[in-house]
PDB file of C-alpha atoms in Angstrom:
ATOM      1  CA  MET A   1     193.680 225.967 137.283  1.00 76.00           C
ATOM      2  CA  THR A   2     194.886 229.460 135.955  1.00 83.00           C
ATOM      3  CA  ALA A   3     193.201 232.785 135.993  1.00 78.00           C
ATOM      4  CA  PHE A   4     192.446 232.305 131.973  1.00 77.00           C
ATOM      5  CA  ASP A   5     190.868 228.863 133.293  1.00 81.00           C
ATOM      6  CA  ILE A   6     188.511 230.802 135.419  1.00 87.00           C
ATOM      7  CA  LEU A   7     187.978 233.715 132.449  1.00 86.00           C
ATOM      8  CA  ALA A   8     187.005 230.800 130.007  1.00 87.00           C
ATOM      9  CA  ALA A   9     184.360 229.015 132.769  1.00 91.00           C
ATOM     10  CA  LEU A  10     182.905 232.462 132.316  1.00 94.00           C
ATOM     11  CA  PRO A  11     179.339 233.485 130.818  1.00 96.00           C
ATOM     12  CA  THR A  12     180.412 235.824 127.814  1.00 96.00           C
ATOM     13  CA  PRO A  13     177.964 238.939 128.534  1.00 96.00           C
ATOM     14  CA  VAL A  14     180.549 238.929 131.825  1.00 96.00           C
ATOM     15  CA  LEU A  15     183.538 238.872 129.853  1.00 96.00           C
ATOM     16  CA  VAL A  16     182.270 241.153 127.425  1.00 97.00           C
ATOM     17  CA  GLY A  17     181.661 243.933 130.416  1.00 97.00           C
ATOM     18  CA  ILE A  18     185.727 242.674 132.072  1.00 96.00           C
ATOM     19  CA  GLY A  19     187.451 243.926 128.660  1.00 97.00           C
ATOM     20  CA  GLY A  20     184.644 247.034 128.143  1.00 98.00           C
ATOM     21  CA  THR A  21     185.374 247.749 131.588  1.00 98.00           C
ATOM     22  CA  LEU A  22     189.046 248.108 130.344  1.00 98.00           C
ATOM     23  CA  GLY A  23     188.572 249.918 127.454  1.00 98.00           C
ATOM     24  CA  ALA A  24     186.106 252.273 129.292  1.00 97.00           C
ATOM     25  CA  LEU A  25     189.012 253.350 131.658  1.00 98.00           C
ATOM     26  CA  ALA A  26     191.739 253.306 129.200  1.00 98.00           C
ATOM     27  CA  ARG A  27     189.708 255.524 127.067  1.00 97.00           C
ATOM     28  CA  TYR A  28     189.242 257.857 129.988  1.00 97.00           C
ATOM     29  CA  GLY A  29     192.864 258.164 130.581  1.00 98.00           C
ATOM     30  CA  VAL A  30     193.107 259.446 126.695  1.00 97.00           C
ATOM     31  CA  ASP A  31     190.930 261.872 127.296  1.00 96.00           C
ATOM     32  CA  LEU A  32     192.644 262.682 130.627  1.00 97.00           C
ATOM     33  CA  ALA A  33     196.286 262.758 128.971  1.00 97.00           C
ATOM     34  CA  LEU A  34     194.894 264.758 125.447  1.00 97.00           C
ATOM     35  CA  SER A  35     192.103 267.147 127.437  1.00 95.00           C
ATOM     36  CA  GLY A  36     189.226 265.428 125.607  1.00 92.00           C
ATOM     37  CA  GLY A  37     187.970 266.356 122.222  1.00 93.00           C
ATOM     38  CA  ARG A  38     188.633 265.394 118.607  1.00 94.00           C
ATOM     39  CA  ARG A  39     192.307 264.494 119.096  1.00 95.00           C
ATOM     40  CA  SER A  40     191.423 262.185 121.514  1.00 96.00           C
ATOM     41  CA  THR A  41     188.314 260.553 119.424  1.00 96.00           C
ATOM     42  CA  LEU A  42     190.585 260.201 117.089  1.00 96.00           C
ATOM     43  CA  ALA A  43     193.767 258.475 119.168  1.00 97.00           C
ATOM     44  CA  VAL A  44     191.379 256.139 120.552  1.00 97.00           C
ATOM     45  CA  ASN A  45     189.682 254.827 117.216  1.00 97.00           C
ATOM     46  CA  VAL A  46     192.723 254.747 115.896  1.00 97.00           C
ATOM     47  CA  LEU A  47     194.926 252.888 118.543  1.00 97.00           C
ATOM     48  CA  GLY A  48     191.614 250.546 119.235  1.00 97.00           C
ATOM     49  CA  SER A  49     191.748 249.663 115.161  1.00 97.00           C
ATOM     50  CA  ILE A  50     195.348 249.103 115.721  1.00 97.00           C
ATOM     51  CA  ALA A  51     194.324 246.569 118.391  1.00 97.00           C
ATOM     52  CA  LEU A  52     192.203 245.102 117.082  1.00 96.00           C
ATOM     53  CA  GLY A  53     193.691 244.183 113.595  1.00 97.00           C
ATOM     54  CA  ALA A  54     196.531 242.986 115.882  1.00 97.00           C
ATOM     55  CA  LEU A  55     194.209 240.185 117.746  1.00 96.00           C
ATOM     56  CA  VAL A  56     192.335 239.602 114.632  1.00 95.00           C
ATOM     57  CA  ALA A  57     195.659 238.239 112.720  1.00 95.00           C
ATOM     58  CA  ALA A  58     197.072 236.776 116.541  1.00 95.00           C
ATOM     59  CA  PRO A  59     196.613 233.315 117.527  1.00 94.00           C
ATOM     60  CA  ILE A  60     194.318 233.980 120.472  1.00 94.00           C
ATOM     61  CA  SER A  61     191.266 232.356 122.147  1.00 93.00           C
ATOM     62  CA  SER A  62     187.595 232.465 121.477  1.00 93.00           C
ATOM     63  CA  THR A  63     187.756 233.616 125.295  1.00 94.00           C
ATOM     64  CA  ALA A  64     190.461 236.415 124.673  1.00 93.00           C
ATOM     65  CA  ALA A  65     188.848 237.673 121.254  1.00 95.00           C
ATOM     66  CA  THR A  66     185.942 238.303 123.273  1.00 96.00           C
ATOM     67  CA  VAL A  67     187.645 239.590 126.292  1.00 96.00           C
ATOM     68  CA  PHE A  68     190.048 242.054 124.386  1.00 96.00           C
ATOM     69  CA  GLY A  69     188.060 242.273 120.935  1.00 96.00           C
ATOM     70  CA  THR A  70     184.487 243.079 121.945  1.00 97.00           C
ATOM     71  CA  GLY A  71     184.658 244.309 125.172  1.00 97.00           C
ATOM     72  CA  PHE A  72     187.893 246.420 125.491  1.00 98.00           C
ATOM     73  CA  CYS A  73     188.114 247.244 122.002  1.00 97.00           C
ATOM     74  CA  GLY A  74     184.340 248.258 121.692  1.00 96.00           C
ATOM     75  CA  ALA A  75     184.244 250.497 125.095  1.00 97.00           C
ATOM     76  CA  PHE A  76     187.899 251.792 123.912  1.00 97.00           C
ATOM     77  CA  THR A  77     186.536 253.083 120.518  1.00 97.00           C
ATOM     78  CA  THR A  78     184.083 255.302 119.995  1.00 93.00           C
ATOM     79  CA  PHE A  79     182.553 255.761 116.846  1.00 92.00           C
ATOM     80  CA  SER A  80     179.504 257.830 118.255  1.00 93.00           C
ATOM     81  CA  SER A  81     181.590 260.752 118.977  1.00 94.00           C
ATOM     82  CA  PHE A  82     183.060 260.381 116.187  1.00 95.00           C
ATOM     83  CA  ALA A  83     179.710 260.807 113.851  1.00 95.00           C
ATOM     84  CA  VAL A  84     178.330 263.262 116.045  1.00 96.00           C
ATOM     85  CA  SER A  85     181.779 265.547 115.509  1.00 95.00           C
ATOM     86  CA  VAL A  86     181.449 264.334 111.382  1.00 97.00           C
ATOM     87  CA  ALA A  87     177.632 266.446 111.967  1.00 97.00           C
ATOM     88  CA  GLU A  88     178.022 269.198 114.016  1.00 97.00           C
ATOM     89  CA  ASP A  89     180.660 270.192 111.255  1.00 96.00           C
ATOM     90  CA  ALA A  90     178.582 269.573 108.417  1.00 96.00           C
ATOM     91  CA  SER A  91     175.159 271.307 110.184  1.00 97.00           C
ATOM     92  CA  ASP A  92     177.443 274.126 111.423  1.00 97.00           C
ATOM     93  CA  GLY A  93     178.347 274.775 107.306  1.00 97.00           C
ATOM     94  CA  GLN A  94     182.247 273.546 107.649  1.00 97.00           C
ATOM     95  CA  ARG A  95     181.074 270.650 105.490  1.00 97.00           C
ATOM     96  CA  TRP A  96     184.859 270.523 104.012  1.00 98.00           C
ATOM     97  CA  ARG A  97     186.268 270.116 107.753  1.00 97.00           C
ATOM     98  CA  ALA A  98     183.431 267.491 107.774  1.00 97.00           C
ATOM     99  CA  VAL A  99     185.204 265.738 105.263  1.00 97.00           C
ATOM    100  CA  GLN A 100     188.559 265.850 105.777  1.00 97.00           C
ATOM    101  CA  TYR A 101     187.862 264.430 109.754  1.00 97.00           C
ATOM    102  CA  ALA A 102     185.390 261.712 108.416  1.00 97.00           C
ATOM    103  CA  VAL A 103     188.009 260.966 105.650  1.00 97.00           C
ATOM    104  CA  GLY A 104     190.635 261.123 107.372  1.00 97.00           C
ATOM    105  CA  THR A 105     189.650 259.289 110.530  1.00 96.00           C
ATOM    106  CA  LEU A 106     188.307 256.434 108.282  1.00 96.00           C
ATOM    107  CA  LEU A 107     192.245 256.075 106.077  1.00 97.00           C
ATOM    108  CA  ALA A 108     193.692 256.405 109.541  1.00 97.00           C
ATOM    109  CA  ALA A 109     191.493 253.106 111.316  1.00 97.00           C
ATOM    110  CA  LEU A 110     192.172 251.567 107.878  1.00 97.00           C
ATOM    111  CA  VAL A 111     196.022 251.892 108.336  1.00 97.00           C
ATOM    112  CA  GLY A 112     195.912 251.051 111.886  1.00 97.00           C
ATOM    113  CA  VAL A 113     194.115 247.597 111.412  1.00 96.00           C
ATOM    114  CA  ALA A 114     196.320 246.564 109.051  1.00 97.00           C
ATOM    115  CA  LEU A 115     199.689 247.730 111.028  1.00 97.00           C
ATOM    116  CA  GLY A 116     198.293 246.380 113.679  1.00 96.00           C
ATOM    117  CA  GLY A 117     197.992 242.724 111.688  1.00 96.00           C
ATOM    118  CA  GLY A 118     201.195 243.535 109.997  1.00 95.00           C
ATOM    119  CA  VAL A 119     203.296 243.605 112.879  1.00 94.00           C
ATOM    120  CA  VAL A 120     201.611 240.244 114.756  1.00 93.00           C
ATOM    121  CA  GLY A 121     201.878 238.749 111.338  1.00 85.00           C
ATOM    122  CA  MET A 122     205.919 239.305 111.268  1.00 85.00           C
ATOM    123  CA  LEU A 123     205.965 237.915 114.733  1.00 75.00           C
TER     124      LEU A 123
END
């Protein structure tokens, strides 16, 4: 029995928890490396989008999709921090900055999904 067979036998919430733990630790590492703030939020959202695009395009098992897609990418990325930054800018009267950050992040994330999926699709 392999380690992956053992993982596949675990209940879904445990699989999500394992991936989520790894994703949260990775996000913390990015926050430390980039000193937190918007750059960290943008980085994890774009990197997570690339990873999720690659996962969707890859021929992986449902167990791997649960651990890495739902768990890891779900904990690694952060829509809430992104939304708070946009809302704070808008409420502070910096509407143009809010629009730039919102549109820029969403476009970068969509490009990331396409890039991740495209790279895996070429393999």
